[in-house]
Coordinates of C-alpha atoms in Angstrom, one line a residue:
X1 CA 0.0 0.0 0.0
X2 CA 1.3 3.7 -0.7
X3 CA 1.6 5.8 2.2
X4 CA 1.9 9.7 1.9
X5 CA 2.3 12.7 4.3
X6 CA 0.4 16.0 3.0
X7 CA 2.3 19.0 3.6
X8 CA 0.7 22.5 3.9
X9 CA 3.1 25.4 3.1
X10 CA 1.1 28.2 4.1
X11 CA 3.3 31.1 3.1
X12 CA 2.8 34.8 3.0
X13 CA 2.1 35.3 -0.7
X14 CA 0.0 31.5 -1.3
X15 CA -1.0 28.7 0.1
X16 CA 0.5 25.6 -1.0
X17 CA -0.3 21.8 -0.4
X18 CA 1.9 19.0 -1.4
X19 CA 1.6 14.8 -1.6
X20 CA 4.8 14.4 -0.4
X21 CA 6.1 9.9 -0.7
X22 CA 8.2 7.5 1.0
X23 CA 10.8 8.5 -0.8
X24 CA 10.1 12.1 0.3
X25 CA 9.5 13.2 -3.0
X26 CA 6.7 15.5 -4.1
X27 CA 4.3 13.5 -5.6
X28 CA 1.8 16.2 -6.8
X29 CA 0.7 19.8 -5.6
X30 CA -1.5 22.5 -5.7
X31 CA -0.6 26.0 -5.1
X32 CA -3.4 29.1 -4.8
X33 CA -2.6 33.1 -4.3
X34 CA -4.4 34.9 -1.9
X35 CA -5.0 38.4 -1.9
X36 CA -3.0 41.0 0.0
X37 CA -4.4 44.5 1.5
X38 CA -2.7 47.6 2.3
X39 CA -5.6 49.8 3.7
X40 CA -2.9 52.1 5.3
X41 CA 0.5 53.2 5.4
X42 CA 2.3 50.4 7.7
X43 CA -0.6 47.9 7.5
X44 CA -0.6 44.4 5.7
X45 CA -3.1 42.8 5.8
X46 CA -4.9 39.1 4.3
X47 CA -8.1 37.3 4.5
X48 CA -7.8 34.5 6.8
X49 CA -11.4 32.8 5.4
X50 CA -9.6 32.8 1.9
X51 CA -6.7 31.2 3.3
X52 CA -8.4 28.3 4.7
X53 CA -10.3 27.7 1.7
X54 CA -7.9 27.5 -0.2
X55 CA -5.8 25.5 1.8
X56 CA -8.8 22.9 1.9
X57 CA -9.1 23.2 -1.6
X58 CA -5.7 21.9 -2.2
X59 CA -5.8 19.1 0.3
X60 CA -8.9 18.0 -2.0
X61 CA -7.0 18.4 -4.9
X62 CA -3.7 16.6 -3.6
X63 CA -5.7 13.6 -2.3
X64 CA -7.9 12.9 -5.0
X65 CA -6.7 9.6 -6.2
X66 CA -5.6 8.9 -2.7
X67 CA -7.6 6.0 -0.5
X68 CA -7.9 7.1 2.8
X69 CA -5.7 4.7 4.7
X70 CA -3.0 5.9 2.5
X71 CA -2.8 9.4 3.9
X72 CA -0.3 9.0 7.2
X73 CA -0.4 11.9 8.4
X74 CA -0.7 15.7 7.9
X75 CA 2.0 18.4 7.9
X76 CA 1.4 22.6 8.5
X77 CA 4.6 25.1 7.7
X78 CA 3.3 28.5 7.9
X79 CA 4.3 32.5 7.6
X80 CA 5.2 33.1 10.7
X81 CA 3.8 36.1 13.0
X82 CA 0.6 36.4 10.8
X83 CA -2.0 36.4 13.3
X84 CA -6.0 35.7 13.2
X85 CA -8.6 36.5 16.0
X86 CA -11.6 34.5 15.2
X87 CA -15.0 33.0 16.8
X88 CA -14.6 30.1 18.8
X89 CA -18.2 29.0 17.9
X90 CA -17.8 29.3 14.2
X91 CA -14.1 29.2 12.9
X92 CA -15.0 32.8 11.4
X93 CA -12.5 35.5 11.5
X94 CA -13.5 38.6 12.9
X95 CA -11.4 40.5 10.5
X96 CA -8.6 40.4 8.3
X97 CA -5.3 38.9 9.6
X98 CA -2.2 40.7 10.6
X99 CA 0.6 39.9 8.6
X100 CA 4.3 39.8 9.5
X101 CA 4.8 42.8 7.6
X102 CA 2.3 44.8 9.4
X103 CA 3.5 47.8 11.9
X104 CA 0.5 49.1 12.9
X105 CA 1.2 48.9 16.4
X106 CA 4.8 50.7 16.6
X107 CA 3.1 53.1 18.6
X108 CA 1.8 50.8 21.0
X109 CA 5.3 49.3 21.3
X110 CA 6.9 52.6 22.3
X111 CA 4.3 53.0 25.1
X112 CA 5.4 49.8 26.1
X113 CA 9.2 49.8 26.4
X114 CA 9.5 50.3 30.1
X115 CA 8.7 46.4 29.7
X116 CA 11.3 46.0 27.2
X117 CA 13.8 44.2 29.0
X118 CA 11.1 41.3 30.4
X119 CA 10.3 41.2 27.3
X120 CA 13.7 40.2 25.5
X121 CA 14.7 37.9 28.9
X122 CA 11.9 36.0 28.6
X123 CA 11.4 35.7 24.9
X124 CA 14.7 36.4 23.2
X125 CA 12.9 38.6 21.2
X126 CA 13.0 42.7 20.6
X127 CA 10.1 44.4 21.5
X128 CA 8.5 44.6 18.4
X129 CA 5.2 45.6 16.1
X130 CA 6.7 42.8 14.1
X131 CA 5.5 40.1 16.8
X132 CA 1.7 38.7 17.1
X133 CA 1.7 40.4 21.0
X134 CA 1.7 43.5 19.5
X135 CA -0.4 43.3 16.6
X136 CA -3.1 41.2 19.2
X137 CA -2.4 43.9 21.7
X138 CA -3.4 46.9 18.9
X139 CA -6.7 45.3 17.6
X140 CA -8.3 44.0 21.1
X141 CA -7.6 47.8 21.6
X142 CA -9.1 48.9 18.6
X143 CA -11.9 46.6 19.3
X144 CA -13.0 46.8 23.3
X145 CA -15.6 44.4 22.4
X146 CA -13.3 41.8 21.0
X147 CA -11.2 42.2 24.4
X148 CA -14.3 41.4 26.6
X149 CA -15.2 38.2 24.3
X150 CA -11.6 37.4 24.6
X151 CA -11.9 37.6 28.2
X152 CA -15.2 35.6 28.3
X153 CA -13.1 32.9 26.1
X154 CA -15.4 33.2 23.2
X155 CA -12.5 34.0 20.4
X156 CA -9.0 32.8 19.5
X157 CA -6.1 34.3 19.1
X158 CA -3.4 32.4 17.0
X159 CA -0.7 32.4 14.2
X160 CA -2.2 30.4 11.2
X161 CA -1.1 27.0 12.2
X162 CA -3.2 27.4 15.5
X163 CA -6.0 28.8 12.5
X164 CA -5.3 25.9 10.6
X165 CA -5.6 23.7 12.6
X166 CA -8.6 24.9 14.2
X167 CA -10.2 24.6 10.8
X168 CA -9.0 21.5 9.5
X169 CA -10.3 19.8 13.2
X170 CA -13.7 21.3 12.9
X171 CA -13.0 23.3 16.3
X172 CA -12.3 20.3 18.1
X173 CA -8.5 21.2 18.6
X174 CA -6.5 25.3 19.3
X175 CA -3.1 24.0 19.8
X176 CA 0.3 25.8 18.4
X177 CA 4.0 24.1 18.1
X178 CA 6.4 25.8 20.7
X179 CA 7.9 27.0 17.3
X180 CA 5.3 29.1 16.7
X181 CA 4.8 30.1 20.1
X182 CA 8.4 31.1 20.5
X183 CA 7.8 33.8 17.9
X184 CA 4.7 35.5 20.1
X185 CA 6.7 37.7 22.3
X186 CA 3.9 35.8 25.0
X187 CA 5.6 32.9 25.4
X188 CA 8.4 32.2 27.5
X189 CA 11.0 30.4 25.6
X190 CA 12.8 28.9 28.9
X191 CA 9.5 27.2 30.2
X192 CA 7.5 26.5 27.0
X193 CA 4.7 28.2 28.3
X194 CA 2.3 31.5 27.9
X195 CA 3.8 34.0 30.8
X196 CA 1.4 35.4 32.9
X197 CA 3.9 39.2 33.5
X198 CA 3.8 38.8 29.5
X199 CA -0.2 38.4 28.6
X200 CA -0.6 41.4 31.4
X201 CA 1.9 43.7 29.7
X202 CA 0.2 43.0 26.2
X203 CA -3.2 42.7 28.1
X204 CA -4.3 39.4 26.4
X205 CA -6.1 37.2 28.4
X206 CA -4.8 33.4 28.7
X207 CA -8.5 32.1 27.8
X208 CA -8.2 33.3 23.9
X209 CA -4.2 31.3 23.1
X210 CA -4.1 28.2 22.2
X211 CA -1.9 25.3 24.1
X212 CA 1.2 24.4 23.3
X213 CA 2.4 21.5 21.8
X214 CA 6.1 20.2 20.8
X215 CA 6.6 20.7 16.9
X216 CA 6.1 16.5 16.5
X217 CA 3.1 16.2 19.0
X218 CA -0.7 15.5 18.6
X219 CA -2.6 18.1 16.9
X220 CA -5.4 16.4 16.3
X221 CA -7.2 14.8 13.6
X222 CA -9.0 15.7 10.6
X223 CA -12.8 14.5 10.4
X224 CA -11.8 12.0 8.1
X225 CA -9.6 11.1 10.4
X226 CA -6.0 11.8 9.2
X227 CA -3.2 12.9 12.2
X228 CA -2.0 16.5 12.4
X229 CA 1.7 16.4 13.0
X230 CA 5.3 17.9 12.3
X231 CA 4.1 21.7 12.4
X232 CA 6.4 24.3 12.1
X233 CA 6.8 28.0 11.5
X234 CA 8.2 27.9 8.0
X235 CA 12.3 28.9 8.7
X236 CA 12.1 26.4 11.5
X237 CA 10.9 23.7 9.0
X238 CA 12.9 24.5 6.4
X239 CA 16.0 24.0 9.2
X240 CA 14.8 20.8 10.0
X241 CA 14.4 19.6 6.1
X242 CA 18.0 21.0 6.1
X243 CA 18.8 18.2 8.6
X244 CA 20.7 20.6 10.7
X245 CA 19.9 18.6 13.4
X246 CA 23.1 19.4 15.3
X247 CA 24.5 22.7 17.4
X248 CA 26.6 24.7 15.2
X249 CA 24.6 23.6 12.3
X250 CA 23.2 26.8 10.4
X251 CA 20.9 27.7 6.6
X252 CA 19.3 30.5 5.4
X253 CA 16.0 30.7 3.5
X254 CA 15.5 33.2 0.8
X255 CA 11.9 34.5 0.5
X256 CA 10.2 37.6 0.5
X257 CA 12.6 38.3 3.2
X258 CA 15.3 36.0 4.5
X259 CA 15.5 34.0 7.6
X260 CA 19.1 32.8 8.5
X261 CA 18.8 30.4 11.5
X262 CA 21.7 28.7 13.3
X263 CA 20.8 25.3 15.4
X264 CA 22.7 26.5 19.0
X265 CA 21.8 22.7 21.0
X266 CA 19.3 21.8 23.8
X267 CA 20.2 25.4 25.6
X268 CA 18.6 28.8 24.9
X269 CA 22.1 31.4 23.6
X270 CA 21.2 34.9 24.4
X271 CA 22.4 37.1 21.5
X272 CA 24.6 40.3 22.3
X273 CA 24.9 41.0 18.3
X274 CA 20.9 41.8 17.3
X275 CA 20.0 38.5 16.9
X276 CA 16.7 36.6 17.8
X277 CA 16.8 33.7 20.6
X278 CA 13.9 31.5 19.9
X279 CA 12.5 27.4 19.7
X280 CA 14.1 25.9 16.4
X281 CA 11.4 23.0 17.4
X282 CA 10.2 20.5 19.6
X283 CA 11.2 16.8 18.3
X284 CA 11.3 13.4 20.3
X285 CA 11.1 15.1 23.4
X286 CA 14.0 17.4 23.2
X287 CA 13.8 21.3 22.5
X288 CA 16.1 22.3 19.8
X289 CA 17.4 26.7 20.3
X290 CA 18.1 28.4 17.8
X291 CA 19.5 32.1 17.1
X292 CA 18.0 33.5 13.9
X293 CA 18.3 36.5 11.9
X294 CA 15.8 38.3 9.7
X295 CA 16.3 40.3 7.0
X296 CA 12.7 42.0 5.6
X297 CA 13.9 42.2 2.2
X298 CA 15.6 39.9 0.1
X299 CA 13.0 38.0 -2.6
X300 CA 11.1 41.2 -2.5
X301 CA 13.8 43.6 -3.1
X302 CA 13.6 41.8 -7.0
X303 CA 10.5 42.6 -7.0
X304 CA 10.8 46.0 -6.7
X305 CA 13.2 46.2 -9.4
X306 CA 10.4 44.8 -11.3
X307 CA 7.2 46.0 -10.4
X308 CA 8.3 49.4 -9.1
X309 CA 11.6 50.5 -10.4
X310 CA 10.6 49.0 -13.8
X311 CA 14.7 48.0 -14.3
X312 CA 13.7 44.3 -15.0
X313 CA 10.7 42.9 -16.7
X314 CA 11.3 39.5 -14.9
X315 CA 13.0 38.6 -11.5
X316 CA 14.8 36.0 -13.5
X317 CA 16.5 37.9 -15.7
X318 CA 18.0 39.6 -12.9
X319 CA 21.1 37.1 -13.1
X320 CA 22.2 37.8 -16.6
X321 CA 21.7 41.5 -16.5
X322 CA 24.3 41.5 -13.4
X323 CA 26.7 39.3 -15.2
X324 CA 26.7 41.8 -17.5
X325 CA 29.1 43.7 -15.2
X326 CA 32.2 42.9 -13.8
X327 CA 31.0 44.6 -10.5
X328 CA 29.0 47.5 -9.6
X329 CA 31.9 49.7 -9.5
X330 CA 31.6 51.3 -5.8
X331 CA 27.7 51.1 -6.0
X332 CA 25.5 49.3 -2.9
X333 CA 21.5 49.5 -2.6
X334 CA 20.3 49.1 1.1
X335 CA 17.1 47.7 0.5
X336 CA 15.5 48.8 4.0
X337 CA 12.2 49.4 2.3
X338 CA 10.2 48.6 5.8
X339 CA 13.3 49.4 8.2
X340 CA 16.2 47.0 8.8
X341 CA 15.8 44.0 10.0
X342 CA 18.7 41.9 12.2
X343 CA 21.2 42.9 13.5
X344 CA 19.6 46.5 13.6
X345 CA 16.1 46.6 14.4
X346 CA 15.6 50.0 13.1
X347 CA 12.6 50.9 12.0
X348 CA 13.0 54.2 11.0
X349 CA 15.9 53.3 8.2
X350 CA 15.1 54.0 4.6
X351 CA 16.2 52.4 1.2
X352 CA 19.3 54.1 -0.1
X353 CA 21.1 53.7 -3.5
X354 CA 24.8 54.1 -2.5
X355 CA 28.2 55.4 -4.3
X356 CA 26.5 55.8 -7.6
X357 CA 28.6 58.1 -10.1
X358 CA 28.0 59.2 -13.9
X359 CA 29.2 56.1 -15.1
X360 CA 26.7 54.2 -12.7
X361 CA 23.9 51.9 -15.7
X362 CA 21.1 49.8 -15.0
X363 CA 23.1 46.7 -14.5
X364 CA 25.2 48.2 -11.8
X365 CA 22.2 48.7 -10.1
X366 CA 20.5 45.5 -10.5
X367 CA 23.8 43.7 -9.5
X368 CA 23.9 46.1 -6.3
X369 CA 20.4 45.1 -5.3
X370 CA 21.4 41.4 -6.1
X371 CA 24.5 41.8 -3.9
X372 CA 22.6 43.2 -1.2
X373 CA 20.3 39.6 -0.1
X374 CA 23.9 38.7 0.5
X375 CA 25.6 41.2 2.4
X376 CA 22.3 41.2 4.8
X377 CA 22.6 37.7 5.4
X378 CA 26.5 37.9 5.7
X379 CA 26.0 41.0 8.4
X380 CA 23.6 37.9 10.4
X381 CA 26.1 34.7 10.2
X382 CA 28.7 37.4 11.3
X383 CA 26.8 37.9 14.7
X384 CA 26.1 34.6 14.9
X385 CA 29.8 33.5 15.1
X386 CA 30.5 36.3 17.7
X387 CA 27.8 35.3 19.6
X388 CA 29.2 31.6 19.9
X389 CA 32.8 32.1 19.0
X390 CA 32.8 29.8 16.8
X391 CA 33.5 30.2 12.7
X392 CA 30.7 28.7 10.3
X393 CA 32.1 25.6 8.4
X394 CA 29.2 25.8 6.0
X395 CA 25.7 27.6 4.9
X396 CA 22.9 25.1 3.9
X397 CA 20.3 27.1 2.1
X398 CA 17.1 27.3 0.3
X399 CA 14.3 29.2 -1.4
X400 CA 13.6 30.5 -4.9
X401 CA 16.8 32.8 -5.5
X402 CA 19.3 29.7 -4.6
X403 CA 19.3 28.6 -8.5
X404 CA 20.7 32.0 -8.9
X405 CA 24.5 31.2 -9.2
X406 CA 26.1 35.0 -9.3
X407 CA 24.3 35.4 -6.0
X408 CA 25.2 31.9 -4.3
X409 CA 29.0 32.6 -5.4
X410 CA 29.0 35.5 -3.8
X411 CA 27.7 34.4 -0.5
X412 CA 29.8 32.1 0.0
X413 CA 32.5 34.9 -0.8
X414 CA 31.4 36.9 1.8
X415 CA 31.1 34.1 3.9
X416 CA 34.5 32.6 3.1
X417 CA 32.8 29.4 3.5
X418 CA 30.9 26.5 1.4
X419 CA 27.2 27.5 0.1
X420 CA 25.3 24.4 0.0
X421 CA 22.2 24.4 -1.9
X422 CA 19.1 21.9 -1.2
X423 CA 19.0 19.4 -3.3
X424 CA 14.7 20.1 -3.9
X425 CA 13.1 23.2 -3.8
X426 CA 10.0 23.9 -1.2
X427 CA 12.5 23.2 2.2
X428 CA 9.3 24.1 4.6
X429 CA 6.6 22.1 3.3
X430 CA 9.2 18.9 3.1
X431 CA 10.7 19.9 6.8
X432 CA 7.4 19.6 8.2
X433 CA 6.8 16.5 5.9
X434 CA 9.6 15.1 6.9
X435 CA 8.4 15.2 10.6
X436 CA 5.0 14.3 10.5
X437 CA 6.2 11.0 8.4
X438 CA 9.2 10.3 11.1
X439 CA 6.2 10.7 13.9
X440 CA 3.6 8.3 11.7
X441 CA 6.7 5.6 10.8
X442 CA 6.7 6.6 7.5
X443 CA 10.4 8.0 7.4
X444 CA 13.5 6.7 9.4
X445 CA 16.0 9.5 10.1
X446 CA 17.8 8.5 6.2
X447 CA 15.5 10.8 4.8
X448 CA 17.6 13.5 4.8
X449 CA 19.7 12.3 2.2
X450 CA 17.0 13.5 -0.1
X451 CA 18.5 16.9 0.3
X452 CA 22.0 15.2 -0.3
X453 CA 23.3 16.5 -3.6
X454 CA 22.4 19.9 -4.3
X455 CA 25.0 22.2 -5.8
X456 CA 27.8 23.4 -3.6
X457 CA 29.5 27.6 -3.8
X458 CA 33.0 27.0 -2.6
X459 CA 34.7 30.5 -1.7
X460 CA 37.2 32.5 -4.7
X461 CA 37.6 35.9 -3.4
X462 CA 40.4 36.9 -1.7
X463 CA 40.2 38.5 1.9
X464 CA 41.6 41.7 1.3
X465 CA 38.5 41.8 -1.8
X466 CA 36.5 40.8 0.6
X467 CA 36.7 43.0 4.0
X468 CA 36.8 46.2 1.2
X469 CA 33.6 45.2 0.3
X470 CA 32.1 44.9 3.7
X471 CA 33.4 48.0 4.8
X472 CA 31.7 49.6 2.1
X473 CA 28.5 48.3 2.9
X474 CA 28.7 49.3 6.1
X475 CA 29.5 53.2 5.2
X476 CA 26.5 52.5 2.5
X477 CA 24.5 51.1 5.7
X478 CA 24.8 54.1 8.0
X479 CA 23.7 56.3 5.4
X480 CA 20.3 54.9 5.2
X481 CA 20.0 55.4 9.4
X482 CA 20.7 58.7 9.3

């Protein structure tokens, strides 16, 4: 008999669903947009409802030819800090979901930062409008009705894997992975468990979170009975599909933004270099920590190029047009659209188009804004290694830009260590896979080799090249905080 996993990959931009076989291959899957909102200046926003349609549409469409008994188990990866307040009663939202993205409630952070330091002992986290406490915190505000319901225990309050899973168990389960939970800023990370100094600082009431769960426990089960298991906010999956199973172990995901995430072993590491302490996961009864950097544009900085700047007709042709130049001649883009991300947390940065002279053409520029994913993510494993002492031997990573060579090469320049590229595409949706079928007996830890085999960036730049380079993104870097 066949056995499969299916593996939701509930992302920021779609929603994604994937047969996923022994083997761990991808069998078939279905993929559906949803729509994004900007209603204001700061605010991101999606329809949850859509969401969960479509993700049911593509479990229908995945399964089709499937018999029942051959579906093991089912996986969740989802966009992390996207949060949904819904009806307990009905699995409706009550409005649109909070994206990641969304800093509505910046404001409402500043008010709070007397309670800053609580806040980053307990949660390893930056007060931030970037984190569901805050963007919860803003709309029970907003809304004093929804704060008395949530009081009374009558709505939920959840990322979308709590959502999810909400939906896909007909109500009968509000759980969330400690994965998840770690990235709340109402969880405490040392404990595993909502903080009651926390949920009065934020003012959300314990009655509307869901309970936490390790990353490969019971979520549940469908109505037609299939296991919820191996759930995962999307970097942490993609770290486990990575196999970096081990401390020291470290990959980066290019997306929209980029999440680089370093395995530090069974104990929490407390960054001094602007990084994030958090849960990696929770997996055969151990807790895996992890330090993470995030970057808010990487992906999405090629889109600009694209949809704003007009400079490129298509993000894949990105590569050649940068090839085109030996180098961009001095020039660096800071592509702090939104603010910087790690190690900087400022919000108030803006984009800036560096060192540009009359000589400066279109490819420079397009090169400069290629360079930049990687100087962002090189400025991360740098604070990484000072926060453990310890060099990086090597970079596993994943996401749509890796089958862009110019840009891999030049990581690992930067780096000065090997770039390893995964061997399949869609990291998150086969981490959690990969899970769920370990938990249901369908995978033995071998599985991992799947990712065996992907194409390899070995360093070519000398160091002297290389620390000139860095210095001048740095220079380039303070410009855009000034």
């Amino acid at each position: 008999m066949a056995e499969y996993i299916v593996a939701i990959d509930q992302s920021t931009s779609a929603s994604k669903v994937f047969l996923v076989n022994r083997q761990g291959g991808i069998v078939t899957r279905c993929a559906k947009k949803h729509a994004q909102f900007f209603p204001r200046s700061g605010y991101v926003e999606q329809d949850a409802e859509e969401i969960w349609q479509n993700v049911r549409t593509g479990i229908e469409t995945v399964t089709r030819d499937c018999a029942p008994e051959e579906l093991r188990a089912i996986a969740i990866s989802n966009q992390r800090e996207t949060t949904v307040i819904w009806e307990r009663a009905t699995g409706l939202p009550l409005g649109k979901a909070i994206v990641w993205q969304d800093v509505r409630a910046g404001a409402l952070c500043r008010e709070l930062l007397p309670g800053a330091d609580e806040v980053l002992a307990k949660t390893g986290l930056q007060l931030s409008a970037y984190y569901p406490a805050a963007k919860a915190a803003f709309a029970l505000r907003e809304h004093p009705e929804w704060q008395k319901r949530a009081e009374a225990g009558d709505i939920c309050i959840g990322t979308m894997d709590s959502y999810l899973i909400f939906r896909l168990t007909n109500g009968a389960v509000f759980r969330t992975d400690v994965s998840n939970a770690s990235r709340t800023e109402l969880c405490d990370i040392h404990t595993l468990q909502w903080d009651a100094g926390l949920l009065s600082l934020f003012g959300i009431p314990r009655t509307c979170l869901p309970d936490i769960t390790p990353s490969d426990g019971d979520f549940g089960r469908t109505e037609t009975g299939v296991p919820i298991t191996g759930v995962m906010g999307d970097s942490h999956a993609s770290l486990f599909g990575q196999g970096c199973l081990c401390a020291g172990m470290a990959k980066a995901t290019y997306g929209t933004g980029s999440s680089v995430m370093m395995n530090v072993g069974n104990m929490c590491v407390s960054s001094s270099n602007g990084l994030s302490a958090s849960v990696g996961f929770g997996f055969r009864g151990k807790t895996c920590y992890v330090l993470e950097g995030n970057v808010t544009s990487s992906g999405d900085t090629l889109c600009w190029l694209r949809d704003e700047a007009r400079l490129i007709d298509d993000v894949a042709d990105a590569e050649s047009i940068a090839a085109s130049v030996r180098s961009t001649e001095g020039a660096y883009f800071i592509p702090a659209f939104s603010g910087l991300g790690a190690p900087y947390f400022d919000a108030d940065a803006r984009a800036v188009l560096a060192g540009i002279h009359r000589g400066t053409t279109r490819a420079h520029i397009i090169r400069a804004a290629l360079e930049s994913i990687a100087y962002q993510d090189a400025e991360i494993v740098a604070a990484m290694e000072r926060d453990t002492g310890k060099p990086l031997s090597e970079l596993r990573v994943d996401g749509g830009v890796t089958c862009n060579a110019l840009l891999m090469q030049f990581q690992s320049n930067l780096l000065c260590c090997p770039v390893r590229c995964a061997a399949q595409s869609e990291l998150s949706a086969l981490g959690a896979a990969y899970m769920a079928g370990m938990r249901a007996g369908v995978f033995g830890d071998e599985i991992f080799s799947a990712q065996r085999g992907g194409k390899t960036y070995l360093p070519d730049m000398s160091r002297e090249e290389r620390e000139s380079l860095l210095t001048g993104w740095r220079k380039a870097v303070k410009q855009c905080r000034q």
